[in-house]
């Protein structure tokens, strides 16, 4: 699920390797997941920061006709924080109800905004496939997941129109 393309801030709860309790470090998403589940780290909740990045990406897409580059690892960080929030709520269901409500609100907001960004970008990818299949310039603006979609759709388009 996690690919190591997203960097996550965590606080070390107990000594681990070269890290001491209280250290704040940046690690890959899959490592953060493993260490958090093991109780070695506490995830520093940067969901609001990721939501802000998604909001800026949505605004860029609305204000510009061509697909715009998105911050590297944005989809991966969003996926990590969705995983984190869902599991935090599940594991701490009996805790402070206000904290749980805040986490659930962040989760719902993150999911909604990410879905909106993906829908906007998918529509632009579809339009781009029709007009400019296999464009290297366009590929440079896409995330790895979007590149896969764009290239597959370009291939289907070219086969359908007999341009392969």
PDB file of C-alpha atoms in Angstrom:
ATOM      1  CA  UNK A   1       0.000   0.000   0.000  1.00  0.00           C
ATOM      2  CA  UNK A   2       2.647   2.532   0.981  1.00  0.00           C
ATOM      3  CA  UNK A   3       5.467   3.112  -1.431  1.00  0.00           C
ATOM      4  CA  UNK A   4       8.118   5.160   0.313  1.00  0.00           C
ATOM      5  CA  UNK A   5       7.407   8.182  -1.894  1.00  0.00           C
ATOM      6  CA  UNK A   6       5.856  10.143   0.976  1.00  0.00           C
ATOM      7  CA  UNK A   7       7.842  11.500   3.897  1.00  0.00           C
ATOM      8  CA  UNK A   8       6.036  11.545   7.239  1.00  0.00           C
ATOM      9  CA  UNK A   9       7.003  13.413  10.427  1.00  0.00           C
ATOM     10  CA  UNK A  10       6.974  11.258  13.559  1.00  0.00           C
ATOM     11  CA  UNK A  11       7.971  11.670  17.190  1.00  0.00           C
ATOM     12  CA  UNK A  12      10.004   8.842  18.704  1.00  0.00           C
ATOM     13  CA  UNK A  13       8.293   7.495  21.829  1.00  0.00           C
ATOM     14  CA  UNK A  14      11.036   5.120  22.948  1.00  0.00           C
ATOM     15  CA  UNK A  15      14.654   4.670  21.871  1.00  0.00           C
ATOM     16  CA  UNK A  16      15.001   2.910  18.540  1.00  0.00           C
ATOM     17  CA  UNK A  17      18.284   2.525  16.663  1.00  0.00           C
ATOM     18  CA  UNK A  18      20.025   5.908  16.567  1.00  0.00           C
ATOM     19  CA  UNK A  19      16.877   7.732  17.660  1.00  0.00           C
ATOM     20  CA  UNK A  20      16.130   8.786  21.212  1.00  0.00           C
ATOM     21  CA  UNK A  21      12.760   9.270  22.855  1.00  0.00           C
ATOM     22  CA  UNK A  22      11.428  12.718  21.965  1.00  0.00           C
ATOM     23  CA  UNK A  23      13.291  13.014  18.642  1.00  0.00           C
ATOM     24  CA  UNK A  24      11.225  14.210  15.714  1.00  0.00           C
ATOM     25  CA  UNK A  25      12.267  12.599  12.451  1.00  0.00           C
ATOM     26  CA  UNK A  26      11.087  12.387   8.860  1.00  0.00           C
ATOM     27  CA  UNK A  27      10.680   8.852   7.548  1.00  0.00           C
ATOM     28  CA  UNK A  28       9.088   7.101   4.594  1.00  0.00           C
ATOM     29  CA  UNK A  29       5.376   6.338   4.822  1.00  0.00           C
ATOM     30  CA  UNK A  30       5.770   2.563   5.056  1.00  0.00           C
ATOM     31  CA  UNK A  31       8.288   2.906   7.900  1.00  0.00           C
ATOM     32  CA  UNK A  32       6.009   5.346   9.715  1.00  0.00           C
ATOM     33  CA  UNK A  33       3.147   2.853   9.429  1.00  0.00           C
ATOM     34  CA  UNK A  34       5.193  -0.032  10.802  1.00  0.00           C
ATOM     35  CA  UNK A  35       6.727   1.959  13.668  1.00  0.00           C
ATOM     36  CA  UNK A  36       3.408   3.582  14.603  1.00  0.00           C
ATOM     37  CA  UNK A  37       1.640   0.241  14.679  1.00  0.00           C
ATOM     38  CA  UNK A  38       4.462  -1.106  16.880  1.00  0.00           C
ATOM     39  CA  UNK A  39       4.039   1.826  19.292  1.00  0.00           C
ATOM     40  CA  UNK A  40       7.567   3.127  18.709  1.00  0.00           C
ATOM     41  CA  UNK A  41       6.528   6.458  17.176  1.00  0.00           C
ATOM     42  CA  UNK A  42       3.677   8.911  17.342  1.00  0.00           C
ATOM     43  CA  UNK A  43       2.589  10.294  13.975  1.00  0.00           C
ATOM     44  CA  UNK A  44       2.649  14.070  13.847  1.00  0.00           C
ATOM     45  CA  UNK A  45      -0.730  14.854  12.342  1.00  0.00           C
ATOM     46  CA  UNK A  46      -0.098  17.032   9.294  1.00  0.00           C
ATOM     47  CA  UNK A  47      -3.497  16.370   7.743  1.00  0.00           C
ATOM     48  CA  UNK A  48      -4.296  20.088   7.681  1.00  0.00           C
ATOM     49  CA  UNK A  49      -1.089  20.746   5.739  1.00  0.00           C
ATOM     50  CA  UNK A  50      -1.967  18.052   3.177  1.00  0.00           C
ATOM     51  CA  UNK A  51      -5.527  19.423   2.865  1.00  0.00           C
ATOM     52  CA  UNK A  52      -4.006  22.862   2.217  1.00  0.00           C
ATOM     53  CA  UNK A  53      -1.800  21.417  -0.535  1.00  0.00           C
ATOM     54  CA  UNK A  54      -4.829  19.728  -2.091  1.00  0.00           C
ATOM     55  CA  UNK A  55      -6.781  23.010  -1.920  1.00  0.00           C
ATOM     56  CA  UNK A  56      -3.918  24.829  -3.681  1.00  0.00           C
ATOM     57  CA  UNK A  57      -3.738  22.096  -6.342  1.00  0.00           C
ATOM     58  CA  UNK A  58      -7.506  22.353  -6.915  1.00  0.00           C
ATOM     59  CA  UNK A  59      -7.217  26.141  -7.276  1.00  0.00           C
ATOM     60  CA  UNK A  60      -4.319  25.736  -9.752  1.00  0.00           C
ATOM     61  CA  UNK A  61      -6.340  23.296 -11.819  1.00  0.00           C
ATOM     62  CA  UNK A  62      -9.379  25.597 -11.861  1.00  0.00           C
ATOM     63  CA  UNK A  63      -7.302  28.638 -12.852  1.00  0.00           C
ATOM     64  CA  UNK A  64      -5.267  26.954 -15.603  1.00  0.00           C
ATOM     65  CA  UNK A  65      -6.367  25.130 -18.712  1.00  0.00           C
ATOM     66  CA  UNK A  66      -3.510  22.624 -18.993  1.00  0.00           C
ATOM     67  CA  UNK A  67      -2.776  20.109 -16.289  1.00  0.00           C
ATOM     68  CA  UNK A  68      -0.524  21.638 -13.672  1.00  0.00           C
ATOM     69  CA  UNK A  69       2.171  19.734 -11.747  1.00  0.00           C
ATOM     70  CA  UNK A  70       1.127  18.688  -8.257  1.00  0.00           C
ATOM     71  CA  UNK A  71       3.474  18.470  -5.270  1.00  0.00           C
ATOM     72  CA  UNK A  72       5.477  15.231  -5.388  1.00  0.00           C
ATOM     73  CA  UNK A  73       4.077  12.564  -3.095  1.00  0.00           C
ATOM     74  CA  UNK A  74       0.798  14.411  -2.490  1.00  0.00           C
ATOM     75  CA  UNK A  75      -1.397  11.400  -3.239  1.00  0.00           C
ATOM     76  CA  UNK A  76       0.828   9.171  -1.100  1.00  0.00           C
ATOM     77  CA  UNK A  77       0.759  11.571   1.871  1.00  0.00           C
ATOM     78  CA  UNK A  78      -3.013  11.883   1.572  1.00  0.00           C
ATOM     79  CA  UNK A  79      -3.339   8.083   1.533  1.00  0.00           C
ATOM     80  CA  UNK A  80      -1.094   7.806   4.585  1.00  0.00           C
ATOM     81  CA  UNK A  81      -3.067  10.342   6.599  1.00  0.00           C
ATOM     82  CA  UNK A  82      -6.364   8.690   5.619  1.00  0.00           C
ATOM     83  CA  UNK A  83      -4.931   5.401   6.889  1.00  0.00           C
ATOM     84  CA  UNK A  84      -3.644   7.105  10.051  1.00  0.00           C
ATOM     85  CA  UNK A  85      -6.921   8.902  10.843  1.00  0.00           C
ATOM     86  CA  UNK A  86      -9.063   5.824  10.205  1.00  0.00           C
ATOM     87  CA  UNK A  87      -6.874   3.678  12.436  1.00  0.00           C
ATOM     88  CA  UNK A  88      -6.444   6.340  15.109  1.00  0.00           C
ATOM     89  CA  UNK A  89     -10.228   6.556  15.476  1.00  0.00           C
ATOM     90  CA  UNK A  90     -10.556   2.770  15.491  1.00  0.00           C
ATOM     91  CA  UNK A  91      -7.812   2.257  18.081  1.00  0.00           C
ATOM     92  CA  UNK A  92      -8.876   5.155  20.331  1.00  0.00           C
ATOM     93  CA  UNK A  93     -12.665   4.874  20.073  1.00  0.00           C
ATOM     94  CA  UNK A  94     -13.086   5.160  23.856  1.00  0.00           C
ATOM     95  CA  UNK A  95     -10.944   8.289  24.198  1.00  0.00           C
ATOM     96  CA  UNK A  96     -11.946  11.936  24.278  1.00  0.00           C
ATOM     97  CA  UNK A  97     -14.992  12.313  22.034  1.00  0.00           C
ATOM     98  CA  UNK A  98     -13.883  15.781  20.902  1.00  0.00           C
ATOM     99  CA  UNK A  99     -10.550  14.440  19.666  1.00  0.00           C
ATOM    100  CA  UNK A 100     -12.302  11.623  17.828  1.00  0.00           C
ATOM    101  CA  UNK A 101     -14.739  14.093  16.227  1.00  0.00           C
ATOM    102  CA  UNK A 102     -11.848  16.303  15.071  1.00  0.00           C
ATOM    103  CA  UNK A 103     -10.076  13.310  13.534  1.00  0.00           C
ATOM    104  CA  UNK A 104     -13.260  12.138  11.807  1.00  0.00           C
ATOM    105  CA  UNK A 105     -13.916  15.638  10.455  1.00  0.00           C
ATOM    106  CA  UNK A 106     -10.355  15.843   9.097  1.00  0.00           C
ATOM    107  CA  UNK A 107     -10.738  12.403   7.528  1.00  0.00           C
ATOM    108  CA  UNK A 108     -14.011  13.316   5.813  1.00  0.00           C
ATOM    109  CA  UNK A 109     -12.563  16.623   4.584  1.00  0.00           C
ATOM    110  CA  UNK A 110      -9.390  14.965   3.289  1.00  0.00           C
ATOM    111  CA  UNK A 111     -11.326  12.260   1.427  1.00  0.00           C
ATOM    112  CA  UNK A 112     -13.733  14.780  -0.118  1.00  0.00           C
ATOM    113  CA  UNK A 113     -11.019  17.153  -1.307  1.00  0.00           C
ATOM    114  CA  UNK A 114      -8.787  14.381  -2.629  1.00  0.00           C
ATOM    115  CA  UNK A 115     -11.695  12.891  -4.585  1.00  0.00           C
ATOM    116  CA  UNK A 116     -12.455  16.341  -6.013  1.00  0.00           C
ATOM    117  CA  UNK A 117      -8.834  16.889  -7.084  1.00  0.00           C
ATOM    118  CA  UNK A 118      -8.677  13.467  -8.706  1.00  0.00           C
ATOM    119  CA  UNK A 119     -11.944  14.087 -10.574  1.00  0.00           C
ATOM    120  CA  UNK A 120     -10.709  17.433 -11.942  1.00  0.00           C
ATOM    121  CA  UNK A 121      -7.392  15.948 -13.002  1.00  0.00           C
ATOM    122  CA  UNK A 122      -8.996  12.836 -14.509  1.00  0.00           C
ATOM    123  CA  UNK A 123     -11.254  14.974 -16.672  1.00  0.00           C
ATOM    124  CA  UNK A 124      -8.233  16.951 -17.875  1.00  0.00           C
ATOM    125  CA  UNK A 125      -6.309  13.729 -18.512  1.00  0.00           C
ATOM    126  CA  UNK A 126      -9.182  12.438 -20.658  1.00  0.00           C
ATOM    127  CA  UNK A 127      -9.222  15.666 -22.675  1.00  0.00           C
ATOM    128  CA  UNK A 128      -5.445  15.555 -23.025  1.00  0.00           C
ATOM    129  CA  UNK A 129      -5.505  11.968 -24.260  1.00  0.00           C
ATOM    130  CA  UNK A 130      -7.846  12.953 -27.067  1.00  0.00           C
ATOM    131  CA  UNK A 131      -5.818  15.990 -28.106  1.00  0.00           C
ATOM    132  CA  UNK A 132      -2.242  15.036 -27.182  1.00  0.00           C
ATOM    133  CA  UNK A 133      -1.693  11.311 -26.602  1.00  0.00           C
ATOM    134  CA  UNK A 134       1.749  10.276 -25.340  1.00  0.00           C
ATOM    135  CA  UNK A 135       2.923  13.854 -24.810  1.00  0.00           C
ATOM    136  CA  UNK A 136       6.249  13.944 -22.957  1.00  0.00           C
ATOM    137  CA  UNK A 137       5.544  17.482 -21.779  1.00  0.00           C
ATOM    138  CA  UNK A 138       2.255  16.399 -20.253  1.00  0.00           C
ATOM    139  CA  UNK A 139       3.786  13.289 -18.696  1.00  0.00           C
ATOM    140  CA  UNK A 140       6.196  15.489 -16.751  1.00  0.00           C
ATOM    141  CA  UNK A 141       3.248  17.175 -15.005  1.00  0.00           C
ATOM    142  CA  UNK A 142       1.598  13.974 -13.840  1.00  0.00           C
ATOM    143  CA  UNK A 143       2.017  11.917 -10.701  1.00  0.00           C
ATOM    144  CA  UNK A 144       3.159   8.305 -11.201  1.00  0.00           C
ATOM    145  CA  UNK A 145      -0.435   7.078 -10.790  1.00  0.00           C
ATOM    146  CA  UNK A 146      -1.711   9.624 -13.298  1.00  0.00           C
ATOM    147  CA  UNK A 147       1.056   8.732 -15.777  1.00  0.00           C
ATOM    148  CA  UNK A 148      -0.123   5.130 -15.781  1.00  0.00           C
ATOM    149  CA  UNK A 149      -3.720   6.207 -16.496  1.00  0.00           C
ATOM    150  CA  UNK A 150      -2.630   8.673 -19.198  1.00  0.00           C
ATOM    151  CA  UNK A 151      -0.397   6.151 -20.979  1.00  0.00           C
ATOM    152  CA  UNK A 152      -3.009   3.384 -20.873  1.00  0.00           C
ATOM    153  CA  UNK A 153      -5.735   5.702 -22.153  1.00  0.00           C
ATOM    154  CA  UNK A 154      -3.377   7.009 -24.869  1.00  0.00           C
ATOM    155  CA  UNK A 155      -2.716   3.451 -25.997  1.00  0.00           C
ATOM    156  CA  UNK A 156      -6.448   2.650 -26.103  1.00  0.00           C
ATOM    157  CA  UNK A 157      -7.148   5.879 -27.996  1.00  0.00           C
ATOM    158  CA  UNK A 158      -4.429   5.199 -30.583  1.00  0.00           C
ATOM    159  CA  UNK A 159      -5.632   1.613 -31.104  1.00  0.00           C
ATOM    160  CA  UNK A 160      -9.247   2.767 -31.450  1.00  0.00           C
ATOM    161  CA  UNK A 161      -8.381   5.487 -33.963  1.00  0.00           C
ATOM    162  CA  UNK A 162      -5.890   3.289 -35.795  1.00  0.00           C
ATOM    163  CA  UNK A 163      -2.915   5.454 -34.969  1.00  0.00           C
ATOM    164  CA  UNK A 164      -0.774   2.841 -33.215  1.00  0.00           C
TER     165      UNK A 164
END
